[in-house]
Amino acid sequence: MTALAAAGASKAPGAAEFVPDTGDLSALRTASGDCRGCDLYRHATQTVFGEGPADAAVVLVGEQPGDQEDQQGHPFVGPAGQLLDRALADAGLDRDTLYLTNAVKHFKFVERGKRRIHKTPGRTEIVACSAWMSAELALIKPKLVVCLGAIAAQAVIDRSFKVSEQRGQVVSLPDYRAIATVHPSAVLRAPDRAEAYAAFVEDLKQVRAEMRKRTAR
């Protein structure tokens, strides 16, 4: 169970009533399309569920889908996803071996003219959606979860987790280990993008080193 799933267990069911009791990732993905666990589905184009191998050793968790993800129905396909692809390659990680998902499965935004601008999901929405990620992780059983950004880290590790202070620290949780870095969109917004990108790649290299260490045991 993720940190926020545990925190919200005694509150409104949110997405939990839409999550099937049994099945595989394909069944979860299909069921998620009908989720009404919070109000974000009302304006989003579609649910954007996680993608990747069902037995992935590493799961990457972001915040929520962006505009391009919402339109295409796949995680990390917009500008931040393209930067992530490049950083993974530079760090020696193969995206095809990883499972990529988000803490929140619907795009939250505000409209400005013809543009849809990302809006950070609130705690209620994050807790409501946590049942999906908990179900994903329970089926995949990863060895390492990589949190991309504060929302993901607080959802997976602990509500008080601060990426600015604890970035790159490996945390042992009951079912897997976790590590947090920035979200690739933060690299795109950084004043010195080259420096931010290099630091991001170093974090991903640490992920690779952690996995090699665990494989060698």
Coordinates of N, CA and C in Angstrom, one line a residue:
M1 N 0.8 -1.2 0.0 CA 0.0 0.0 0.0 C 0.9 1.2 0.0
T2 N 0.6 2.2 -0.8 CA 1.4 3.4 -0.9 C 1.1 4.3 0.3
A3 N 1.9 5.3 0.5 CA 1.8 6.2 1.7 C 0.4 6.9 1.7
L4 N -0.1 7.4 0.6 CA -1.3 8.1 0.6 C -2.5 7.2 0.6
A5 N -2.3 6.0 0.0 CA -3.4 5.0 0.1 C -3.7 4.7 1.6
A6 N -2.6 4.5 2.4 CA -2.8 4.2 3.8 C -3.4 5.4 4.5
A7 N -3.0 6.6 4.1 CA -3.5 7.8 4.8 C -4.9 8.0 4.5
G8 N -5.4 7.6 3.4 CA -6.8 7.9 3.0 C -7.7 6.7 3.2
A9 N -7.2 5.6 3.8 CA -7.9 4.4 3.9 C -9.2 4.5 4.6
S10 N -9.3 5.4 5.6 CA -10.5 5.6 6.4 C -11.4 6.6 5.9
K11 N -11.1 7.2 4.8 CA -11.9 8.3 4.2 C -12.7 7.8 3.0
A12 N -13.2 8.7 2.2 CA -14.1 8.3 1.1 C -13.3 7.4 0.2
P13 N -14.0 6.4 -0.4 CA -13.4 5.3 -1.2 C -12.6 5.8 -2.4
G14 N -13.0 7.0 -3.0 CA -12.3 7.5 -4.1 C -12.4 6.4 -5.2
A15 N -11.2 6.1 -5.8 CA -11.1 5.2 -6.9 C -11.3 3.7 -6.5
A16 N -11.2 3.5 -5.2 CA -11.1 2.1 -4.7 C -12.3 1.3 -5.2
E17 N -13.5 1.9 -5.2 CA -14.7 1.1 -5.7 C -14.7 0.7 -7.1
F18 N -13.8 1.4 -7.9 CA -13.7 1.1 -9.3 C -12.6 0.1 -9.7
V19 N -11.7 -0.2 -8.7 CA -10.6 -1.1 -8.9 C -11.0 -2.5 -8.8
P20 N -10.8 -3.4 -9.8 CA -11.3 -4.8 -9.7 C -10.5 -5.5 -8.6
D21 N -11.1 -6.5 -8.0 CA -10.5 -7.2 -6.9 C -9.4 -8.2 -7.5
T22 N -9.6 -8.7 -8.7 CA -8.7 -9.6 -9.2 C -8.4 -9.2 -10.7
G23 N -7.4 -9.8 -11.3 CA -7.1 -9.5 -12.7 C -5.6 -9.2 -12.8
D24 N -5.3 -8.7 -14.0 CA -3.9 -8.3 -14.3 C -3.9 -6.8 -14.7
L25 N -2.8 -6.4 -15.2 CA -2.7 -4.9 -15.5 C -3.6 -4.6 -16.6
S26 N -3.9 -5.5 -17.6 CA -4.8 -5.2 -18.7 C -6.2 -4.9 -18.1
A27 N -6.6 -5.8 -17.1 CA -7.9 -5.6 -16.5 C -8.0 -4.3 -15.7
L28 N -6.9 -3.9 -15.1 CA -6.9 -2.7 -14.3 C -7.0 -1.5 -15.3
R29 N -6.2 -1.6 -16.4 CA -6.3 -0.5 -17.4 C -7.7 -0.3 -17.9
T30 N -8.3 -1.4 -18.3 CA -9.7 -1.3 -18.8 C -10.6 -0.7 -17.8
A31 N -10.5 -1.2 -16.5 CA -11.4 -0.7 -15.5 C -11.2 0.8 -15.2
S32 N -9.9 1.2 -15.3 CA -9.6 2.6 -15.0 C -10.3 3.6 -15.9
G33 N -10.7 3.1 -17.1 CA -11.3 4.0 -18.1 C -12.7 4.5 -17.6
D34 N -13.3 3.7 -16.6 CA -14.6 4.1 -16.1 C -14.5 4.7 -14.7
C35 N -13.3 5.1 -14.3 CA -13.1 5.6 -12.9 C -13.8 7.0 -12.8
R36 N -14.6 7.1 -11.7 CA -15.2 8.4 -11.3 C -14.9 8.7 -9.8
G37 N -13.7 8.3 -9.4 CA -13.3 8.4 -8.0 C -13.1 9.9 -7.6
C38 N -12.9 10.8 -8.5 CA -12.8 12.2 -8.2 C -13.4 12.9 -9.4
D39 N -13.4 14.3 -9.4 CA -14.0 15.0 -10.4 C -13.1 15.3 -11.7
L40 N -11.9 14.9 -11.6 CA -11.0 15.2 -12.7 C -11.4 14.5 -14.0
Y41 N -12.1 13.4 -14.0 CA -12.6 12.7 -15.2 C -13.5 13.6 -16.0
R42 N -14.2 14.5 -15.4 CA -15.2 15.3 -16.0 C -14.7 16.2 -17.2
H43 N -13.4 16.6 -17.0 CA -12.8 17.5 -18.0 C -11.7 16.9 -18.8
A44 N -11.1 15.9 -18.3 CA -10.0 15.2 -19.0 C -10.5 14.4 -20.2
T45 N -9.7 14.2 -21.2 CA -10.1 13.5 -22.4 C -10.3 12.0 -22.1
Q46 N -9.4 11.5 -21.2 CA -9.4 10.0 -20.9 C -8.5 9.7 -19.8
T47 N -8.7 8.5 -19.2 CA -7.8 8.0 -18.2 C -6.4 7.7 -18.9
V48 N -5.3 8.1 -18.3 CA -4.0 7.7 -18.8 C -3.4 6.7 -17.8
F49 N -3.4 5.5 -18.1 CA -3.0 4.4 -17.2 C -1.5 4.2 -17.4
G50 N -0.8 3.4 -16.5 CA 0.6 3.1 -16.6 C 0.8 2.1 -17.8
E51 N 2.1 2.1 -18.2 CA 2.5 1.2 -19.3 C 3.9 0.7 -19.1
G52 N 4.1 -0.6 -19.5 CA 5.4 -1.2 -19.4 C 5.2 -2.7 -19.0
P53 N 6.3 -3.4 -18.9 CA 6.3 -4.8 -18.6 C 5.6 -5.1 -17.2
A54 N 4.8 -6.1 -17.2 CA 4.1 -6.5 -16.0 C 5.1 -7.0 -14.9
D55 N 6.3 -7.4 -15.3 CA 7.3 -7.9 -14.3 C 8.5 -6.9 -14.2
A56 N 8.2 -5.6 -14.5 CA 9.3 -4.6 -14.4 C 9.9 -4.6 -13.1
A57 N 11.3 -4.6 -13.0 CA 12.0 -4.4 -11.7 C 11.9 -3.0 -11.2
V58 N 11.8 -2.0 -12.2 CA 11.8 -0.6 -11.8 C 10.5 0.0 -12.3
V59 N 9.8 0.7 -11.4 CA 8.6 1.5 -11.8 C 8.9 3.0 -11.6
L60 N 8.6 3.8 -12.6 CA 8.8 5.2 -12.5 C 7.4 5.8 -12.3
V61 N 7.3 6.7 -11.3 CA 6.0 7.3 -11.0 C 6.1 8.8 -11.1
G62 N 5.3 9.4 -11.9 CA 5.2 10.9 -12.1 C 4.0 11.4 -11.3
E63 N 3.7 12.7 -11.7 CA 2.6 13.4 -11.0 C 1.3 13.0 -11.6
Q64 N 1.1 13.5 -12.8 CA -0.2 13.3 -13.6 C 0.1 13.4 -15.1
P65 N -0.8 12.9 -15.9 CA -0.5 13.1 -17.3 C -0.6 14.6 -17.7
G66 N 0.1 15.0 -18.8 CA 0.0 16.4 -19.3 C -0.9 16.4 -20.5
D67 N -0.9 17.6 -21.2 CA -1.8 17.8 -22.3 C -1.6 16.7 -23.4
Q68 N -0.4 16.4 -23.8 CA -0.2 15.4 -24.8 C -0.6 14.0 -24.4
E69 N -0.3 13.7 -23.1 CA -0.6 12.4 -22.6 C -2.1 12.2 -22.6
D70 N -2.8 13.3 -22.2 CA -4.3 13.3 -22.1 C -4.9 13.0 -23.5
Q71 N -4.3 13.6 -24.5 CA -4.8 13.5 -25.8 C -4.5 12.1 -26.4
Q72 N -3.3 11.6 -26.2 CA -2.8 10.4 -26.8 C -3.1 9.1 -25.9
G73 N -3.4 9.3 -24.6 CA -3.7 8.2 -23.8 C -2.5 7.4 -23.3
H74 N -1.3 7.9 -23.4 CA -0.1 7.2 -23.0 C 0.7 8.1 -22.1
P75 N 1.4 7.5 -21.1 CA 2.2 8.3 -20.1 C 3.5 8.8 -20.7
F76 N 3.9 10.0 -20.4 CA 5.2 10.5 -20.7 C 5.5 10.5 -22.3
V77 N 4.6 11.1 -23.0 CA 4.8 11.2 -24.5 C 4.9 12.7 -24.9
G78 N 4.8 13.6 -24.0 CA 4.9 15.0 -24.3 C 6.3 15.5 -24.1
P79 N 6.6 16.8 -24.1 CA 7.9 17.4 -23.9 C 8.7 16.8 -22.8
A80 N 8.1 16.7 -21.6 CA 8.8 16.1 -20.4 C 9.1 14.6 -20.7
G81 N 8.2 13.9 -21.3 CA 8.5 12.5 -21.6 C 9.6 12.3 -22.6
Q82 N 9.7 13.3 -23.6 CA 10.8 13.2 -24.5 C 12.1 13.5 -23.8
L83 N 12.1 14.4 -22.9 CA 13.4 14.7 -22.1 C 13.7 13.5 -21.3
L84 N 12.7 12.8 -20.7 CA 12.9 11.6 -19.9 C 13.5 10.5 -20.7
D85 N 13.0 10.3 -21.9 CA 13.6 9.3 -22.8 C 15.1 9.6 -23.1
R86 N 15.4 10.8 -23.3 CA 16.8 11.1 -23.6 C 17.7 10.9 -22.3
A87 N 17.2 11.3 -21.2 CA 17.9 11.1 -19.9 C 18.1 9.7 -19.6
L88 N 17.1 8.9 -19.8 CA 17.2 7.4 -19.5 C 18.3 6.8 -20.4
A89 N 18.3 7.2 -21.7 CA 19.3 6.7 -22.6 C 20.7 7.1 -22.1
D90 N 20.8 8.3 -21.7 CA 22.1 8.8 -21.3 C 22.6 8.2 -20.0
A91 N 21.6 7.7 -19.2 CA 21.9 7.1 -18.0 C 22.1 5.5 -18.1
G92 N 21.9 5.0 -19.3 CA 22.1 3.6 -19.6 C 20.9 2.8 -19.2
L93 N 19.7 3.4 -19.2 CA 18.5 2.7 -18.8 C 17.6 2.6 -20.0
D94 N 17.0 1.4 -20.2 CA 16.1 1.1 -21.4 C 14.7 1.3 -21.0
R95 N 14.0 2.3 -21.5 CA 12.6 2.6 -21.2 C 11.7 1.4 -21.4
D96 N 12.0 0.6 -22.4 CA 11.2 -0.6 -22.6 C 11.2 -1.6 -21.5
T97 N 12.1 -1.5 -20.6 CA 12.2 -2.5 -19.5 C 11.5 -1.9 -18.2
L98 N 11.1 -0.6 -18.3 CA 10.5 0.1 -17.1 C 9.0 0.2 -17.2
Y99 N 8.4 0.3 -16.1 CA 6.9 0.5 -16.1 C 6.8 2.0 -15.7
L100 N 6.0 2.8 -16.5 CA 5.9 4.2 -16.2 C 4.4 4.5 -15.9
T101 N 4.2 5.2 -14.8 CA 2.8 5.6 -14.4 C 2.8 6.9 -13.7
N102 N 1.6 7.3 -13.3 CA 1.5 8.6 -12.6 C 0.7 8.4 -11.3
A103 N 0.9 9.2 -10.3 CA 0.1 9.2 -9.1 C -1.4 9.5 -9.3
V104 N -1.6 10.4 -10.3 CA -3.0 10.7 -10.7 C -3.1 10.4 -12.1
K105 N -4.3 9.8 -12.5 CA -4.4 9.2 -13.8 C -5.2 10.2 -14.8
H106 N -5.7 11.3 -14.3 CA -6.4 12.2 -15.2 C -5.7 13.6 -15.2
F107 N -5.7 14.2 -16.3 CA -5.1 15.5 -16.5 C -5.9 16.6 -15.8
K108 N -5.3 17.4 -14.9 CA -5.9 18.5 -14.3 C -5.3 19.8 -14.9
F109 N -6.2 20.7 -15.3 CA -5.7 21.8 -16.0 C -6.7 23.0 -15.9
V110 N -6.2 24.2 -16.3 CA -7.0 25.4 -16.4 C -6.9 25.8 -17.9
E111 N -7.9 26.3 -18.4 CA -7.9 26.8 -19.8 C -7.6 28.3 -19.9
R112 N -6.6 28.5 -20.8 CA -6.2 29.9 -21.1 C -6.3 30.1 -22.6
G113 N -7.4 30.6 -23.0 CA -7.6 30.7 -24.5 C -7.7 29.3 -25.0
K114 N -6.9 29.0 -26.0 CA -7.0 27.6 -26.6 C -6.0 26.7 -25.9
R115 N -5.3 27.2 -24.9 CA -4.3 26.3 -24.3 C -4.8 25.7 -23.0
R116 N -4.4 24.5 -22.6 CA -4.7 23.9 -21.4 C -3.5 23.8 -20.5
I117 N -3.5 24.6 -19.4 CA -2.3 24.7 -18.6 C -2.4 23.8 -17.4
H118 N -1.3 23.0 -17.2 CA -1.2 22.1 -16.1 C -1.5 22.8 -14.7
K119 N -2.3 22.1 -13.9 CA -2.6 22.5 -12.6 C -2.3 21.4 -11.6
T120 N -1.6 21.7 -10.6 CA -1.1 20.6 -9.6 C -2.4 20.0 -9.0
P121 N -2.4 18.7 -9.0 CA -3.6 18.0 -8.3 C -3.5 18.2 -6.8
G122 N -4.7 18.3 -6.2 CA -4.8 18.5 -4.7 C -4.7 17.2 -4.0
R123 N -4.5 17.3 -2.7 CA -4.3 16.1 -1.9 C -5.6 15.1 -2.0
T124 N -6.8 15.7 -2.0 CA -8.0 14.9 -2.1 C -7.9 14.1 -3.4
E125 N -7.5 14.7 -4.5 CA -7.4 14.0 -5.8 C -6.3 12.9 -5.8
I126 N -5.2 13.2 -5.1 CA -4.1 12.3 -5.1 C -4.5 11.0 -4.2
V127 N -5.1 11.3 -3.1 CA -5.6 10.2 -2.2 C -6.6 9.4 -2.9
A128 N -7.6 10.1 -3.6 CA -8.7 9.4 -4.3 C -8.1 8.4 -5.4
C129 N -7.0 8.8 -6.0 CA -6.5 8.0 -7.1 C -5.5 7.0 -6.7
S130 N -5.1 7.0 -5.4 CA -4.0 6.1 -4.9 C -4.3 4.7 -5.1
A131 N -5.6 4.3 -5.1 CA -5.9 2.9 -5.2 C -5.4 2.3 -6.5
W132 N -5.4 3.1 -7.6 CA -4.9 2.5 -8.8 C -3.4 2.2 -8.8
M133 N -2.7 3.2 -8.2 CA -1.2 3.0 -8.2 C -0.9 1.8 -7.2
S134 N -1.6 1.7 -6.1 CA -1.4 0.6 -5.2 C -1.7 -0.7 -5.9
A135 N -2.7 -0.8 -6.7 CA -3.0 -2.0 -7.4 C -1.9 -2.3 -8.4
E136 N -1.4 -1.3 -9.1 CA -0.4 -1.5 -10.1 C 0.9 -2.1 -9.4
L137 N 1.3 -1.5 -8.3 CA 2.5 -1.9 -7.6 C 2.3 -3.3 -7.0
A138 N 1.1 -3.6 -6.6 CA 0.9 -4.9 -6.0 C 1.0 -6.0 -7.0
L139 N 0.6 -5.7 -8.3 CA 0.7 -6.7 -9.4 C 2.2 -6.8 -9.9
I140 N 2.8 -5.7 -10.1 CA 4.2 -5.7 -10.7 C 5.2 -6.2 -9.7
K141 N 5.1 -5.8 -8.4 CA 6.0 -6.2 -7.4 C 7.5 -5.7 -7.8
P142 N 7.7 -4.4 -8.0 CA 9.0 -3.9 -8.4 C 10.0 -4.0 -7.3
K143 N 11.2 -4.0 -7.6 CA 12.3 -3.9 -6.6 C 12.6 -2.5 -6.2
L144 N 12.3 -1.6 -7.2 CA 12.7 -0.2 -6.9 C 11.6 0.7 -7.6
V145 N 11.1 1.7 -6.9 CA 10.2 2.7 -7.4 C 10.9 4.0 -7.4
V146 N 10.9 4.7 -8.6 CA 11.6 6.0 -8.8 C 10.5 7.0 -8.8
C147 N 10.5 7.9 -7.9 CA 9.5 9.0 -7.8 C 10.0 10.2 -8.5
L148 N 9.3 10.7 -9.5 CA 9.7 11.8 -10.3 C 8.9 13.0 -9.8
G149 N 9.5 13.8 -8.9 CA 8.8 15.0 -8.4 C 8.2 14.8 -7.0
A150 N 7.8 15.9 -6.4 CA 7.3 15.9 -5.0 C 6.0 15.2 -4.9
I151 N 5.1 15.4 -5.8 CA 3.8 14.7 -5.7 C 4.0 13.2 -5.6
A152 N 4.8 12.7 -6.5 CA 5.0 11.2 -6.6 C 5.7 10.7 -5.3
A153 N 6.7 11.5 -4.9 CA 7.4 11.1 -3.7 C 6.5 11.1 -2.4
Q154 N 5.7 12.1 -2.3 CA 4.8 12.1 -1.2 C 3.7 11.1 -1.2
A155 N 3.3 10.7 -2.5 CA 2.3 9.6 -2.6 C 2.9 8.2 -2.3
V156 N 4.2 8.0 -2.7 CA 4.8 6.7 -2.6 C 5.5 6.5 -1.3
I157 N 6.3 7.5 -0.9 CA 7.2 7.4 0.3 C 6.5 7.9 1.6
D158 N 6.3 9.2 1.6 CA 5.7 9.8 2.8 C 5.2 11.2 2.5
R159 N 4.2 11.6 3.1 CA 3.6 12.9 2.9 C 4.5 14.0 3.2
S160 N 5.5 13.8 4.1 CA 6.4 14.9 4.5 C 7.7 14.9 3.7
F161 N 7.8 13.9 2.8 CA 9.1 13.8 2.0 C 9.3 15.1 1.2
K162 N 10.5 15.6 1.2 CA 10.9 16.7 0.5 C 12.0 16.4 -0.5
V163 N 11.7 16.5 -1.8 CA 12.7 16.1 -2.8 C 13.9 17.1 -2.8
S164 N 13.7 18.3 -2.4 CA 14.8 19.3 -2.4 C 15.8 18.9 -1.3
E165 N 15.4 18.2 -0.3 CA 16.3 17.8 0.8 C 16.7 16.3 0.7
Q166 N 15.9 15.5 0.2 CA 16.1 14.0 0.2 C 16.3 13.4 -1.1
R167 N 16.5 14.2 -2.1 CA 16.7 13.7 -3.5 C 17.9 12.7 -3.5
G168 N 17.7 11.6 -4.2 CA 18.7 10.6 -4.4 C 18.9 9.7 -3.2
Q169 N 18.2 9.8 -2.1 CA 18.3 8.9 -1.0 C 17.4 7.7 -1.3
V170 N 18.0 6.5 -1.1 CA 17.2 5.3 -1.2 C 16.5 5.0 0.1
V171 N 15.2 4.8 0.0 CA 14.3 4.6 1.1 C 13.8 3.2 1.1
S172 N 13.9 2.4 2.2 CA 13.3 1.1 2.3 C 11.9 1.1 2.7
L173 N 11.0 0.6 1.9 CA 9.6 0.5 2.3 C 9.2 -1.0 2.4
P174 N 8.1 -1.3 3.0 CA 7.7 -2.7 3.3 C 7.8 -3.6 2.0
D175 N 7.4 -3.1 0.9 CA 7.4 -4.0 -0.3 C 8.4 -3.7 -1.4
Y176 N 9.1 -2.6 -1.3 CA 10.1 -2.3 -2.3 C 11.0 -1.1 -1.8
R177 N 12.0 -0.8 -2.5 CA 12.8 0.4 -2.2 C 12.4 1.5 -3.1
A178 N 12.6 2.7 -2.7 CA 12.2 3.9 -3.4 C 13.3 5.0 -3.4
I179 N 13.3 5.7 -4.5 CA 14.2 6.8 -4.6 C 13.5 8.0 -5.3
A180 N 13.8 9.2 -5.0 CA 13.2 10.3 -5.6 C 14.1 11.3 -6.3
T181 N 13.7 11.8 -7.4 CA 14.4 12.9 -8.1 C 13.4 13.9 -8.6
V182 N 13.8 14.8 -9.4 CA 12.9 15.8 -9.9 C 12.0 15.3 -11.0
H183 N 10.9 15.9 -11.3 CA 10.1 15.6 -12.5 C 10.8 16.2 -13.7
P184 N 10.9 15.5 -14.8 CA 11.5 16.0 -16.0 C 11.0 17.4 -16.5
S185 N 9.7 17.7 -16.1 CA 9.2 19.0 -16.5 C 9.9 20.1 -15.7
A186 N 10.5 19.8 -14.5 CA 11.2 20.7 -13.7 C 12.5 21.1 -14.4
V187 N 13.1 20.1 -15.1 CA 14.3 20.3 -15.9 C 14.0 21.3 -17.0
L188 N 12.9 21.1 -17.7 CA 12.5 22.0 -18.8 C 12.3 23.4 -18.3
R189 N 11.9 23.6 -17.0 CA 11.7 24.9 -16.5 C 12.9 25.6 -15.8
A190 N 13.9 24.8 -15.7 CA 15.1 25.2 -14.9 C 15.8 26.4 -15.6
P191 N 16.3 27.4 -14.9 CA 17.0 28.5 -15.4 C 18.3 28.1 -16.2
D192 N 19.0 27.1 -15.6 CA 20.1 26.5 -16.3 C 19.8 25.1 -16.6
R193 N 19.2 24.9 -17.8 CA 18.7 23.6 -18.2 C 19.8 22.5 -18.3
A194 N 20.9 22.9 -18.8 CA 22.0 22.0 -19.0 C 22.5 21.4 -17.6
E195 N 22.6 22.3 -16.7 CA 23.0 21.9 -15.3 C 21.9 21.0 -14.7
A196 N 20.6 21.4 -14.8 CA 19.5 20.6 -14.3 C 19.5 19.2 -15.0
Y197 N 19.7 19.2 -16.2 CA 19.6 17.9 -17.0 C 20.7 17.0 -16.5
A198 N 21.9 17.5 -16.4 CA 23.1 16.7 -15.9 C 22.8 16.1 -14.6
A199 N 22.2 16.9 -13.7 CA 21.9 16.4 -12.3 C 20.9 15.3 -12.4
F200 N 19.9 15.5 -13.3 CA 18.8 14.5 -13.5 C 19.4 13.2 -14.0
V201 N 20.3 13.3 -14.9 CA 20.9 12.0 -15.5 C 21.7 11.3 -14.4
E202 N 22.4 12.1 -13.5 CA 23.2 11.5 -12.5 C 22.2 10.7 -11.5
D203 N 21.1 11.3 -11.2 CA 20.1 10.6 -10.4 C 19.7 9.2 -11.0
L204 N 19.4 9.3 -12.4 CA 19.0 8.1 -13.1 C 20.2 7.1 -13.1
K205 N 21.4 7.5 -13.2 CA 22.5 6.6 -13.1 C 22.6 5.9 -11.8
Q206 N 22.2 6.6 -10.7 CA 22.1 6.0 -9.4 C 21.1 4.9 -9.4
V207 N 20.0 5.1 -10.1 CA 18.9 4.1 -10.2 C 19.5 2.9 -10.9
R208 N 20.3 3.1 -11.9 CA 20.9 1.9 -12.6 C 21.9 1.2 -11.7
A209 N 22.7 2.0 -10.9 CA 23.6 1.4 -10.0 C 22.9 0.6 -8.9
E210 N 21.8 1.1 -8.4 CA 21.0 0.4 -7.4 C 20.5 -0.9 -7.9
M211 N 20.1 -0.9 -9.1 CA 19.5 -2.1 -9.7 C 20.7 -3.1 -9.9
R212 N 21.8 -2.7 -10.4 CA 22.9 -3.6 -10.5 C 23.3 -4.2 -9.2
K213 N 23.3 -3.4 -8.2 CA 23.7 -3.9 -6.8 C 22.8 -5.0 -6.4
R214 N 21.5 -4.8 -6.6 CA 20.5 -5.7 -6.1 C 20.5 -7.0 -7.0
T215 N 20.8 -6.8 -8.3 CA 20.9 -8.0 -9.1 C 22.1 -8.9 -8.8
A216 N 23.2 -8.2 -8.3 CA 24.4 -9.0 -8.0 C 24.3 -9.8 -6.7
R217 N 23.3 -9.4 -5.9 CA 23.1 -10.1 -4.6 C 22.6 -11.5 -4.8

